[in-house]
Amino acid sequence: MLAFLLRRLGSLVFVVWGVGFAAFFISQVVPADPAAAALGNNARPAQVAAYREKRGLDKPAWQQYLIYMKALVTGDLGRSLRTQRPILNDLRDFFPATFELTLAAMLFALALGIPAGILAAVQQDRPLDLGVRALALVGGATPVYWLAILMLQLFHAKLGWLPGPGRLDAYLLAPHRVTGILTLDAFLAHDWEVLVDALRHLLLPAVVLGAFSMALVARMVRSAMLETLSQDFVRTATAKGLPGRKVVMKHALRNAALPVLTVLGSLLGSLLTGAVLTETIFSWPGLGSYATASATALDFPAVMGVTLVAGLAYSLINLLVDVLYVVLDPRVSYV
């Protein structure tokens, strides 16, 4: 396992290089001038030329790439053309909000999707199974933006049960930043009013972001459970007189977890890097909002920084999934 971990960690270097090269190549072929976009429409040609020279944008592409890679090796992602701050600082500020939202959405998807999939498999072709399959179909087919607007209109505008966009009410002060995860920082500061308000703001975007994942988890758990429940070892356990709940939860679910785990890893990566619409509609200051604003402003260094984070996140999540394979099934080994 140690040798496997070292090999995979070493491969992250090539992943980061590949993602960085692809992002740089795309930034070069886009027919737009980031210098003109950064200075605005009223900038004079001399100002644009000076800005391009200052940022190294007047150099040939291969020289720009060498400068970019040299900085990347030292951990420098460059400076944002839009915010005029180091991109690493921007990512440090925006990433915790996305991580908090992603974690909440994933917990929602697992808390509803796994039990729904188990019950649907146990009650195959019965009303409960048909209901779960119908809800999963609706959840998977519902557009994120439509669901977000509907939830805001219903639970915020009409009923007034939950707050609107943002992470915190305007009259509340955020606690001292420790992790950047607002709920955790409020808990550490024992600021219960901020914690409750942050959780209320988190509920709607987490449900919207996790709806598709919940539907996919329910379908995958149902499919994996149906296949496992038809295996000989499950019939043997049942014939021995073991309680049905124990057969399902201890024997069938553990063996059905491996294919589901693969899907969960992909879902977590997509949630972590693909919450653009949800963050935009709910004014959530995360990576999605940052990437959207950067792309609109033609801030290519910032877009490349977000792309590198996304590639690294996917690689680390895949590594975690491989390790969990061994934990769940000792027969799996990596030589």
Coordinates of N, CA and C in Angstrom, one line a residue, residues 197-292:
D197 N -27.6 30.7 11.8 CA -27.9 31.5 10.6 C -27.2 30.9 9.4
A198 N -25.9 30.5 9.6 CA -25.1 29.9 8.5 C -25.7 28.6 8.0
L199 N -26.2 27.8 9.0 CA -26.8 26.5 8.6 C -28.1 26.8 7.8
R200 N -28.9 27.8 8.2 CA -30.1 28.1 7.5 C -29.8 28.6 6.0
H201 N -28.7 29.4 5.9 CA -28.3 29.8 4.6 C -27.8 28.7 3.7
L202 N -27.2 27.7 4.4 CA -26.5 26.6 3.7 C -27.6 25.6 3.2
L203 N -28.7 25.5 3.8 CA -29.7 24.4 3.5 C -30.1 24.4 2.0
L204 N -30.7 25.5 1.5 CA -31.2 25.6 0.2 C -30.2 25.3 -0.9
P205 N -29.0 26.0 -0.9 CA -28.0 25.6 -2.0 C -27.5 24.2 -1.9
A206 N -27.4 23.6 -0.7 CA -27.0 22.3 -0.5 C -28.0 21.3 -1.1
V207 N -29.3 21.5 -0.9 CA -30.3 20.7 -1.4 C -30.3 20.8 -2.9
V208 N -30.2 22.0 -3.5 CA -30.2 22.2 -4.9 C -29.0 21.5 -5.5
L209 N -27.8 21.7 -5.0 CA -26.6 21.1 -5.5 C -26.6 19.6 -5.4
G210 N -27.2 19.1 -4.3 CA -27.2 17.6 -4.0 C -28.3 16.8 -4.6
A211 N -29.3 17.5 -5.2 CA -30.5 16.8 -5.8 C -30.1 15.8 -6.8
F212 N -29.3 16.2 -7.8 CA -28.9 15.3 -8.9 C -28.0 14.1 -8.3
S213 N -27.1 14.5 -7.4 CA -26.3 13.4 -6.8 C -27.1 12.4 -6.0
M214 N -28.1 12.9 -5.3 CA -29.0 12.1 -4.5 C -29.7 11.1 -5.4
A215 N -30.2 11.6 -6.6 CA -30.9 10.7 -7.5 C -30.0 9.6 -8.1
L216 N -28.7 10.0 -8.4 CA -27.8 9.1 -9.0 C -27.3 8.1 -7.9
V217 N -27.1 8.5 -6.7 CA -26.8 7.6 -5.6 C -27.9 6.6 -5.4
A218 N -29.1 7.0 -5.3 CA -30.2 6.1 -5.1 C -30.3 5.0 -6.2
R219 N -30.1 5.4 -7.5 CA -30.2 4.5 -8.6 C -29.0 3.5 -8.5
M220 N -27.8 4.0 -8.2 CA -26.6 3.1 -8.2 C -26.7 2.2 -7.0
V221 N -27.2 2.6 -5.8 CA -27.3 1.7 -4.7 C -28.3 0.7 -5.0
R222 N -29.4 1.1 -5.6 CA -30.5 0.1 -5.9 C -29.9 -1.0 -6.9
S223 N -29.2 -0.5 -7.9 CA -28.7 -1.5 -8.9 C -27.7 -2.4 -8.3
A224 N -26.8 -1.9 -7.5 CA -25.7 -2.7 -6.9 C -26.3 -3.7 -5.8
M225 N -27.3 -3.2 -5.1 CA -28.0 -4.1 -4.1 C -28.7 -5.2 -4.8
L226 N -29.4 -4.9 -5.9 CA -30.1 -6.0 -6.6 C -29.2 -7.1 -7.1
E227 N -28.0 -6.6 -7.6 CA -27.1 -7.6 -8.0 C -26.5 -8.4 -6.9
T228 N -26.2 -7.8 -5.7 CA -25.7 -8.5 -4.6 C -26.7 -9.4 -3.9
L229 N -27.9 -9.0 -3.9 CA -28.9 -9.8 -3.2 C -29.2 -11.1 -3.9
S230 N -28.8 -11.2 -5.2 CA -29.0 -12.4 -6.0 C -27.8 -13.3 -5.9
Q231 N -26.8 -13.0 -5.1 CA -25.6 -13.8 -5.0 C -25.8 -15.0 -4.1
D232 N -25.0 -16.0 -4.2 CA -25.2 -17.2 -3.4 C -25.0 -17.0 -1.9
F233 N -24.0 -16.1 -1.6 CA -23.7 -15.9 -0.2 C -24.8 -15.3 0.6
V234 N -25.6 -14.4 -0.1 CA -26.7 -13.8 0.5 C -27.8 -14.8 0.7
R235 N -28.1 -15.7 -0.2 CA -29.1 -16.8 -0.1 C -28.7 -17.7 1.0
T236 N -27.3 -18.0 1.1 CA -26.9 -18.9 2.2 C -27.1 -18.2 3.6
A237 N -26.8 -16.9 3.7 CA -27.0 -16.2 5.0 C -28.4 -16.2 5.4
T238 N -29.3 -16.1 4.4 CA -30.7 -16.1 4.7 C -31.2 -17.5 5.1
A239 N -30.6 -18.5 4.4 CA -31.0 -19.9 4.7 C -30.6 -20.3 6.1
K240 N -29.5 -19.7 6.6 CA -29.0 -20.0 8.0 C -29.9 -19.4 9.1
G241 N -30.8 -18.5 8.6 CA -31.7 -18.0 9.6 C -31.3 -16.6 10.1
L242 N -30.4 -16.0 9.5 CA -30.0 -14.6 9.9 C -31.1 -13.6 9.7
P243 N -31.3 -12.7 10.6 CA -32.4 -11.7 10.4 C -32.2 -10.9 9.0
G244 N -33.3 -10.6 8.4 CA -33.2 -9.9 7.1 C -32.5 -8.6 7.1
R245 N -32.6 -7.8 8.2 CA -31.9 -6.6 8.3 C -30.4 -6.8 8.4
K246 N -30.0 -7.8 9.1 CA -28.6 -8.1 9.2 C -28.0 -8.6 7.9
V247 N -28.8 -9.4 7.1 CA -28.3 -9.9 5.8 C -28.1 -8.7 4.9
V248 N -29.1 -7.8 4.9 CA -29.0 -6.6 4.0 C -27.9 -5.7 4.4
M249 N -27.9 -5.3 5.6 CA -26.9 -4.2 6.0 C -25.5 -4.7 6.2
K250 N -25.3 -5.9 6.7 CA -23.9 -6.4 7.0 C -23.3 -7.1 5.8
H251 N -24.1 -7.9 5.1 CA -23.6 -8.7 4.0 C -23.8 -8.1 2.6
A252 N -25.0 -7.7 2.3 CA -25.3 -7.2 1.0 C -24.7 -5.8 0.8
L253 N -25.0 -4.9 1.7 CA -24.6 -3.5 1.5 C -23.1 -3.4 1.5
R254 N -22.3 -4.1 2.3 CA -20.9 -4.0 2.2 C -20.3 -4.4 0.9
N255 N -20.9 -5.5 0.3 CA -20.4 -5.9 -1.0 C -20.9 -5.1 -2.1
A256 N -22.0 -4.4 -1.9 CA -22.5 -3.5 -3.0 C -21.8 -2.1 -2.9
A257 N -21.0 -1.9 -1.9 CA -20.4 -0.5 -1.7 C -19.3 -0.2 -2.7
L258 N -18.7 -1.2 -3.2 CA -17.5 -1.0 -4.1 C -17.9 -0.2 -5.4
P259 N -18.9 -0.7 -6.2 CA -19.3 0.1 -7.4 C -19.9 1.4 -7.0
V260 N -20.6 1.5 -5.9 CA -21.1 2.8 -5.5 C -20.0 3.8 -5.1
L261 N -19.0 3.3 -4.5 CA -17.9 4.1 -4.1 C -17.2 4.8 -5.3
T262 N -17.1 4.1 -6.4 CA -16.5 4.7 -7.6 C -17.4 5.9 -8.1
V263 N -18.7 5.8 -8.0 CA -19.6 6.8 -8.5 C -19.5 8.0 -7.5
L264 N -19.4 7.7 -6.2 CA -19.3 8.7 -5.2 C -18.1 9.6 -5.4
G265 N -17.0 8.9 -5.7 CA -15.7 9.7 -5.9 C -15.9 10.7 -7.1
S266 N -16.5 10.2 -8.2 CA -16.7 11.1 -9.3 C -17.7 12.2 -9.0
L267 N -18.7 11.9 -8.2 CA -19.7 12.9 -7.8 C -19.1 14.0 -6.9
L268 N -18.2 13.5 -6.0 CA -17.6 14.5 -5.1 C -16.7 15.5 -5.9
G269 N -16.0 14.9 -6.8 CA -15.2 15.8 -7.7 C -16.0 16.8 -8.5
S270 N -17.1 16.3 -9.1 CA -17.9 17.2 -9.9 C -18.6 18.2 -9.1
L271 N -19.0 17.9 -7.8 CA -19.6 18.8 -7.0 C -18.6 19.9 -6.5
L272 N -17.4 19.5 -6.3 CA -16.4 20.4 -5.8 C -16.0 21.4 -6.8
T273 N -16.1 21.0 -8.1 CA -15.6 21.9 -9.1 C -16.7 22.4 -10.1
G274 N -17.9 21.9 -9.9 CA -18.9 22.2 -10.9 C -20.1 22.9 -10.3
A275 N -20.0 23.6 -9.2 CA -21.1 24.3 -8.5 C -21.3 25.7 -9.0
V276 N -21.0 26.0 -10.3 CA -21.1 27.3 -10.8 C -22.5 27.9 -10.8
L277 N -23.5 27.2 -11.3 CA -24.8 27.7 -11.3 C -25.4 27.9 -9.9
T278 N -25.2 27.0 -9.1 CA -25.7 27.1 -7.7 C -25.1 28.3 -7.0
E279 N -23.7 28.4 -7.1 CA -23.1 29.5 -6.4 C -23.5 30.8 -7.0
T280 N -23.7 30.9 -8.3 CA -24.1 32.2 -8.9 C -25.5 32.6 -8.4
I281 N -26.5 31.7 -8.5 CA -27.8 32.0 -8.1 C -28.0 32.3 -6.6
F282 N -27.2 31.6 -5.8 CA -27.3 31.9 -4.3 C -26.3 32.8 -3.8
S283 N -25.6 33.5 -4.7 CA -24.5 34.5 -4.4 C -23.6 33.9 -3.3
W284 N -23.1 32.7 -3.6 CA -22.2 31.9 -2.7 C -20.8 32.2 -3.2
P285 N -20.0 32.8 -2.3 CA -18.6 33.3 -2.7 C -17.6 32.1 -2.7
G286 N -17.8 31.2 -3.7 CA -16.9 30.0 -3.8 C -16.1 30.0 -5.1
L287 N -15.5 28.9 -5.4 CA -14.7 28.8 -6.6 C -15.5 28.9 -7.9
G288 N -16.8 28.5 -7.9 CA -17.6 28.6 -9.1 C -17.8 30.1 -9.4
S289 N -18.2 30.9 -8.4 CA -18.4 32.3 -8.7 C -17.1 33.0 -9.1
Y290 N -16.0 32.6 -8.4 CA -14.7 33.2 -8.8 C -14.3 32.8 -10.2
A291 N -14.5 31.6 -10.6 CA -14.1 31.1 -11.9 C -15.0 31.8 -13.0
T292 N -16.3 32.0 -12.7 CA -17.2 32.7 -13.6 C -16.8 34.1 -13.8

